[in-house]
Short mmCIF file of C-alpha atoms in Angstrom, two decimals:
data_model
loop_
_atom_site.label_atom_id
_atom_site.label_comp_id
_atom_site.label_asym_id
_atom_site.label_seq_id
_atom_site.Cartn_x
_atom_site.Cartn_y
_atom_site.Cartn_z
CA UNK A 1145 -14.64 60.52 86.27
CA UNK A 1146 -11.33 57.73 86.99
CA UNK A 1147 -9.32 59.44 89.54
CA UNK A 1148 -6.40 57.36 90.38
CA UNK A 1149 -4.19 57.20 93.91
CA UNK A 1150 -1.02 56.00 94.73
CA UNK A 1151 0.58 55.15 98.14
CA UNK A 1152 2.97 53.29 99.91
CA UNK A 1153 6.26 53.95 101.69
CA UNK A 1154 8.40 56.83 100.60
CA UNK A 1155 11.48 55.35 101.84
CA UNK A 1156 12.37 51.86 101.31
CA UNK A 1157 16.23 50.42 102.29
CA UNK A 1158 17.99 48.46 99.71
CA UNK A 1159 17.46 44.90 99.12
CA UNK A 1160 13.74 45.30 100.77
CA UNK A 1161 11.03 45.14 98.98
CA UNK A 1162 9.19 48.06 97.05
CA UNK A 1163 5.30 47.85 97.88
CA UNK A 1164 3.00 50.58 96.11
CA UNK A 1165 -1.08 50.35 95.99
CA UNK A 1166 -2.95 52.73 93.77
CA UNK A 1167 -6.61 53.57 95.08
CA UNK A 1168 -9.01 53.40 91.53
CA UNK A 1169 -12.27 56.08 92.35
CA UNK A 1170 -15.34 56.69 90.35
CA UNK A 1171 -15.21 53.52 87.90
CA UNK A 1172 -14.60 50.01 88.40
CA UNK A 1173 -11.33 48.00 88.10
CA UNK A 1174 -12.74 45.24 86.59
CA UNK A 1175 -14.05 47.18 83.46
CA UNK A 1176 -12.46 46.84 80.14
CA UNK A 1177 -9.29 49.23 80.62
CA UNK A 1178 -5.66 48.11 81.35
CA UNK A 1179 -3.88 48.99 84.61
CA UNK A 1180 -0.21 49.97 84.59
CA UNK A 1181 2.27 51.45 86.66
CA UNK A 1182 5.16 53.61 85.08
CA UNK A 1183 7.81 54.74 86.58
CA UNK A 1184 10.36 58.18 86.39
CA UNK A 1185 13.83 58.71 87.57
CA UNK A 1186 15.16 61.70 88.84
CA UNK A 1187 16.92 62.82 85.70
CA UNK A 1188 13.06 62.60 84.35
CA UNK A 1189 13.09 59.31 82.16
CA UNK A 1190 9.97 57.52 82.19
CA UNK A 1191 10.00 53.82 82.20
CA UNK A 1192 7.04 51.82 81.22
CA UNK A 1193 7.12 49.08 84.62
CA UNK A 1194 4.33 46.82 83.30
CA UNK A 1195 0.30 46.43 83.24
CA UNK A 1196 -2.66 43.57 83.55
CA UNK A 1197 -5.90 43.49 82.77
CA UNK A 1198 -8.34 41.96 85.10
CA UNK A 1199 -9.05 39.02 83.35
CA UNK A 1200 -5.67 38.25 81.75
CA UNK A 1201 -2.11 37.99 82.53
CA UNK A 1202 0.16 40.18 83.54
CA UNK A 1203 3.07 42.41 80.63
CA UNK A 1204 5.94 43.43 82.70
CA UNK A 1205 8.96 45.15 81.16
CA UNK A 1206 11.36 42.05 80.65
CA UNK A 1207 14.06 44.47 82.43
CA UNK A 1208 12.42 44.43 85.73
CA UNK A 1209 10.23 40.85 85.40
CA UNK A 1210 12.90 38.60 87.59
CA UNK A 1211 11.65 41.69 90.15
CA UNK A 1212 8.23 42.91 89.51
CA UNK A 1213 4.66 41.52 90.77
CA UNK A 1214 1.29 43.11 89.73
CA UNK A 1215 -1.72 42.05 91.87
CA UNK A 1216 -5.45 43.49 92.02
CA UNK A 1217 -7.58 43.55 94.83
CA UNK A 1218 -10.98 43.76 93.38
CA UNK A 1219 -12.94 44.36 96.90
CA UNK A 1220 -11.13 47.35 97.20
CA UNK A 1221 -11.00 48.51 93.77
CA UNK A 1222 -7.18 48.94 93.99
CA UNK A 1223 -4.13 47.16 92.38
CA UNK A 1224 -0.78 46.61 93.60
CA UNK A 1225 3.44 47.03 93.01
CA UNK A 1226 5.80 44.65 94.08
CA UNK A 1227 9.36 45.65 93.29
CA UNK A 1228 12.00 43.15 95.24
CA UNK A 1229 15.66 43.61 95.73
CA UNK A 1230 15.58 47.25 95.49
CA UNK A 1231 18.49 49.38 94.83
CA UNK A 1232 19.36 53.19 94.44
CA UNK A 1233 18.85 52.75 90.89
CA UNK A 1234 15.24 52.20 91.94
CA UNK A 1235 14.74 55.41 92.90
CA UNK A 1236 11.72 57.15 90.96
CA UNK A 1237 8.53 58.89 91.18
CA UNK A 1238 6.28 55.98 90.70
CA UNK A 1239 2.67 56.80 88.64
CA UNK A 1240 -0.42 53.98 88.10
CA UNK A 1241 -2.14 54.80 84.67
CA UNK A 1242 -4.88 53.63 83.34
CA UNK A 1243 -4.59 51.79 79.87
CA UNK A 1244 -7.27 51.45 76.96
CA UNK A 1245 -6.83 50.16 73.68
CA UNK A 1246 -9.26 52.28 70.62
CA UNK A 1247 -8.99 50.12 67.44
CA UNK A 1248 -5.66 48.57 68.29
CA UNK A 1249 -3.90 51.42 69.54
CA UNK A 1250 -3.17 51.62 73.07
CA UNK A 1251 -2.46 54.54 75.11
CA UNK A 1252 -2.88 55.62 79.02
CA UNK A 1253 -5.31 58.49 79.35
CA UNK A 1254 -5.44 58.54 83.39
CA UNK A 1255 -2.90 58.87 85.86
CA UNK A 1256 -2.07 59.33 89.45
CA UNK A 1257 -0.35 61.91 90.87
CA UNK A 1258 2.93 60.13 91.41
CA UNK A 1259 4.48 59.55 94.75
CA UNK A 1260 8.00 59.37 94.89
CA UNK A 1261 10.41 56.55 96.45
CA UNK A 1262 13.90 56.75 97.92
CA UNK A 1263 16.06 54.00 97.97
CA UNK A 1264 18.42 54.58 100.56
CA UNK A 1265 19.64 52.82 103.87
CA UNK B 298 13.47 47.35 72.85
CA UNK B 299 11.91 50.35 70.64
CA UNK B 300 14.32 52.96 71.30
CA UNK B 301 12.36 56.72 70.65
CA UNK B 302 14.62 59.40 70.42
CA UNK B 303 13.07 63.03 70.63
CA UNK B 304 14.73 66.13 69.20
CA UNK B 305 15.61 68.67 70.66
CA UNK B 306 16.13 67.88 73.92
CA UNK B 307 15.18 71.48 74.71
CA UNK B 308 14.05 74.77 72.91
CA UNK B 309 13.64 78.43 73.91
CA UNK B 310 10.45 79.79 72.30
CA UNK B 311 7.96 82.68 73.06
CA UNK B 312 4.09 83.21 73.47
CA UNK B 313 2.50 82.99 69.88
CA UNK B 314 5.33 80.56 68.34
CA UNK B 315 4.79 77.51 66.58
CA UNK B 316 6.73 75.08 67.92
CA UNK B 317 7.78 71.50 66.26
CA UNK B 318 8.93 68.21 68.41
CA UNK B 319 10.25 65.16 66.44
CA UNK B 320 10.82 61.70 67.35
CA UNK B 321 12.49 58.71 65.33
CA UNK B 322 11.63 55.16 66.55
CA UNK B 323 14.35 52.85 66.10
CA UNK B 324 12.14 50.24 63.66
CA UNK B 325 8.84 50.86 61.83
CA UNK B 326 5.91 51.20 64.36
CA UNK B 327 3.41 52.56 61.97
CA UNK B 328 1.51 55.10 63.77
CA UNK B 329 1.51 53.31 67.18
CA UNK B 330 2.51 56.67 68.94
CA UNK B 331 1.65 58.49 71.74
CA UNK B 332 2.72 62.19 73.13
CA UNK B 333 2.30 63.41 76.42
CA UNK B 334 2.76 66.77 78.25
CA UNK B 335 4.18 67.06 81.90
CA UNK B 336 4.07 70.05 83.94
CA UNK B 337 6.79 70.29 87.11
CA UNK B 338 5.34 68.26 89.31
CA UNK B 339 2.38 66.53 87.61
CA UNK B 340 2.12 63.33 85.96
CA UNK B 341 2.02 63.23 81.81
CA UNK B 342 -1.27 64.56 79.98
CA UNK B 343 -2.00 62.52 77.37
CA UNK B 344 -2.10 64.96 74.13
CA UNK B 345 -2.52 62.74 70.90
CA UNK B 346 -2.58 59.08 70.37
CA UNK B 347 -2.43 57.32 67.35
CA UNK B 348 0.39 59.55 66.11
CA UNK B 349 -2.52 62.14 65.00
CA UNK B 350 -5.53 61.53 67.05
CA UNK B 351 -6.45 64.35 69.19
CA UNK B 352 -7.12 63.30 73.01
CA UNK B 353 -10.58 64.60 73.81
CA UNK B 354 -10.21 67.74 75.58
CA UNK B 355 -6.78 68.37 73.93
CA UNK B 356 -7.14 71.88 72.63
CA UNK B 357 -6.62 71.93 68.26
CA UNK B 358 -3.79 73.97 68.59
CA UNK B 359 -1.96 70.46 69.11
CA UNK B 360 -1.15 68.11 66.21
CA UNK B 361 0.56 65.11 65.24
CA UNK B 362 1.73 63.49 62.29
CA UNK B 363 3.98 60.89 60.93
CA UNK B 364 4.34 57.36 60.19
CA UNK B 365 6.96 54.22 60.20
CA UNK B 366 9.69 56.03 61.87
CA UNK B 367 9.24 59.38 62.00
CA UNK B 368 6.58 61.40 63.67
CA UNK B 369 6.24 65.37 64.45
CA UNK B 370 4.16 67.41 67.46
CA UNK B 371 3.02 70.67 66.83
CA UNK B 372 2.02 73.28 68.69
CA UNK B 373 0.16 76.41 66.91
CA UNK B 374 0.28 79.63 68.67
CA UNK B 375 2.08 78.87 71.57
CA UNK B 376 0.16 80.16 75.06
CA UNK B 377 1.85 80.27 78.14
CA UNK B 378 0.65 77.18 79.80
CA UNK B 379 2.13 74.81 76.97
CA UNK B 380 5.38 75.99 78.32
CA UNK B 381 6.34 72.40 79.72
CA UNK B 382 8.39 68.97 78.74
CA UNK B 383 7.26 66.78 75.85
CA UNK B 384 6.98 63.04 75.42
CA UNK B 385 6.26 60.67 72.72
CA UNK B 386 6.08 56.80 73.71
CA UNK B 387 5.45 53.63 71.31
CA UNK B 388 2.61 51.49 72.12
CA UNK B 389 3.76 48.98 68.84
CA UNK B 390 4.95 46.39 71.44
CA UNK B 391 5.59 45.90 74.89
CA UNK B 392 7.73 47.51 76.45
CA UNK B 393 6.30 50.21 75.69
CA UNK B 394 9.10 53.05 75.43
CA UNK B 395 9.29 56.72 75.78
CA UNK B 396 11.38 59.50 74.15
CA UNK B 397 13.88 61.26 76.32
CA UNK B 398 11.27 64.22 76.27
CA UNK B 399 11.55 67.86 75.21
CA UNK B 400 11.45 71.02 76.96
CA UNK B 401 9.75 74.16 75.69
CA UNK B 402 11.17 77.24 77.36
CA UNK B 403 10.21 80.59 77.32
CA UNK B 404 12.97 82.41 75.49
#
């Protein structure tokens, strides 16, 4: 069974850069599934940050994509968040998902457990 | 961007209810939605996709329905571990959106 894991800093000043990895266990990344990361703020809004599959080319929400880099690391089964010029408003509990798509329809059926980052100086 | 707009934002209901969630998308998405459930401190379940296709796993006492616009979660015989906040989400287009969620409350 997917388990997914997220980690990074839990603390990040503002105007630095936001740098999350989630860990993918017991299935491979490069199988056919989408890989996202979503995000929600304190006042529990969740906010779809973007996805890629391993083959294709990254969807990021056009309201963070001047900001926002996706990478995979396929020798360690783990992708990445990039999130420059941070600012409070960045603030969140930030999930991965996994993505799938059943005749057309997407959805995200796994997800981490969150971790949550602070933007503060 | 698909706005999703749940209603209500919260309800009071007790063990053995049926309880009803709706959500209006901002433009026709056909059935391209999602709900989720989140407990305090966990990360969304995925419940139903499709608007009405039960997640496997997801006990039948959850439903969906709806189409275009409009779209309705059900819960039959509410148990005390459904007692938690509700989301729907569009998957019609990137970005994909969510609704502002609902919380069921025990009255």
């Amino acid at each position: 069974q997917v388990q997914l894991q997220e980690s990074g800093p839990g603390l990040v000043k503002p105007s630095e850069t936001l740098s999350l990895t989630c860990a993918v266990s017991g299935g491979s990344i490069s199988s056919d599934y989408w890989w996202s990361w979503v995000r929600q703020f304190p006042g529990e809004g969740l906010e779809w940050i973007g996805e890629f599959f391993h083959t294709g080319t990254p969807n990021y929400n056009p309201s963070l994509k001047s900001r926002v880099t996706v990478s995979v690391d396929r020798a360690k089964n783990q992708f990445s968040l990039n999130l420059t010029s941070v600012t409070a408003a960045d603030t969140a509990v930030y999930y991965c998902a996994r993505g799938r798509y059943k005749d057309f329809f997407h959805y995200m059926d796994v997800w981490g457990k969150g971790t949550t980052v602070t933007v503060s100086s | 961007d698909i706005q999703m707009t749940q209603s209500p934002s919260s309800l009071s209901a007790s063990v053995g209810d049926r309880v009803t969630i709706t959500c209006r998308a901002s433009q026709n998405i056909n059935n391209y939605v999602n709900w989720y459930q989140q407990k305090p401190g966990k990360a969304p379940k995925l419940l139903i996709f499709a608007a009405s296709t039960l997640q496997s796993g997801v006990p039948s006492r959850f439903s969906g329905s709806g189409f275009g616009t409009d779209f309705t979660l059900t819960i039959n015989s509410l148990p005390p571990e459904d007692f938690a906040t509700y989301y729907c989400q569009q998957s019609y287009m990137t970005p994909y959106t969510f609704g502002q969620g609902t919380k069921v409350e025990i009255k």
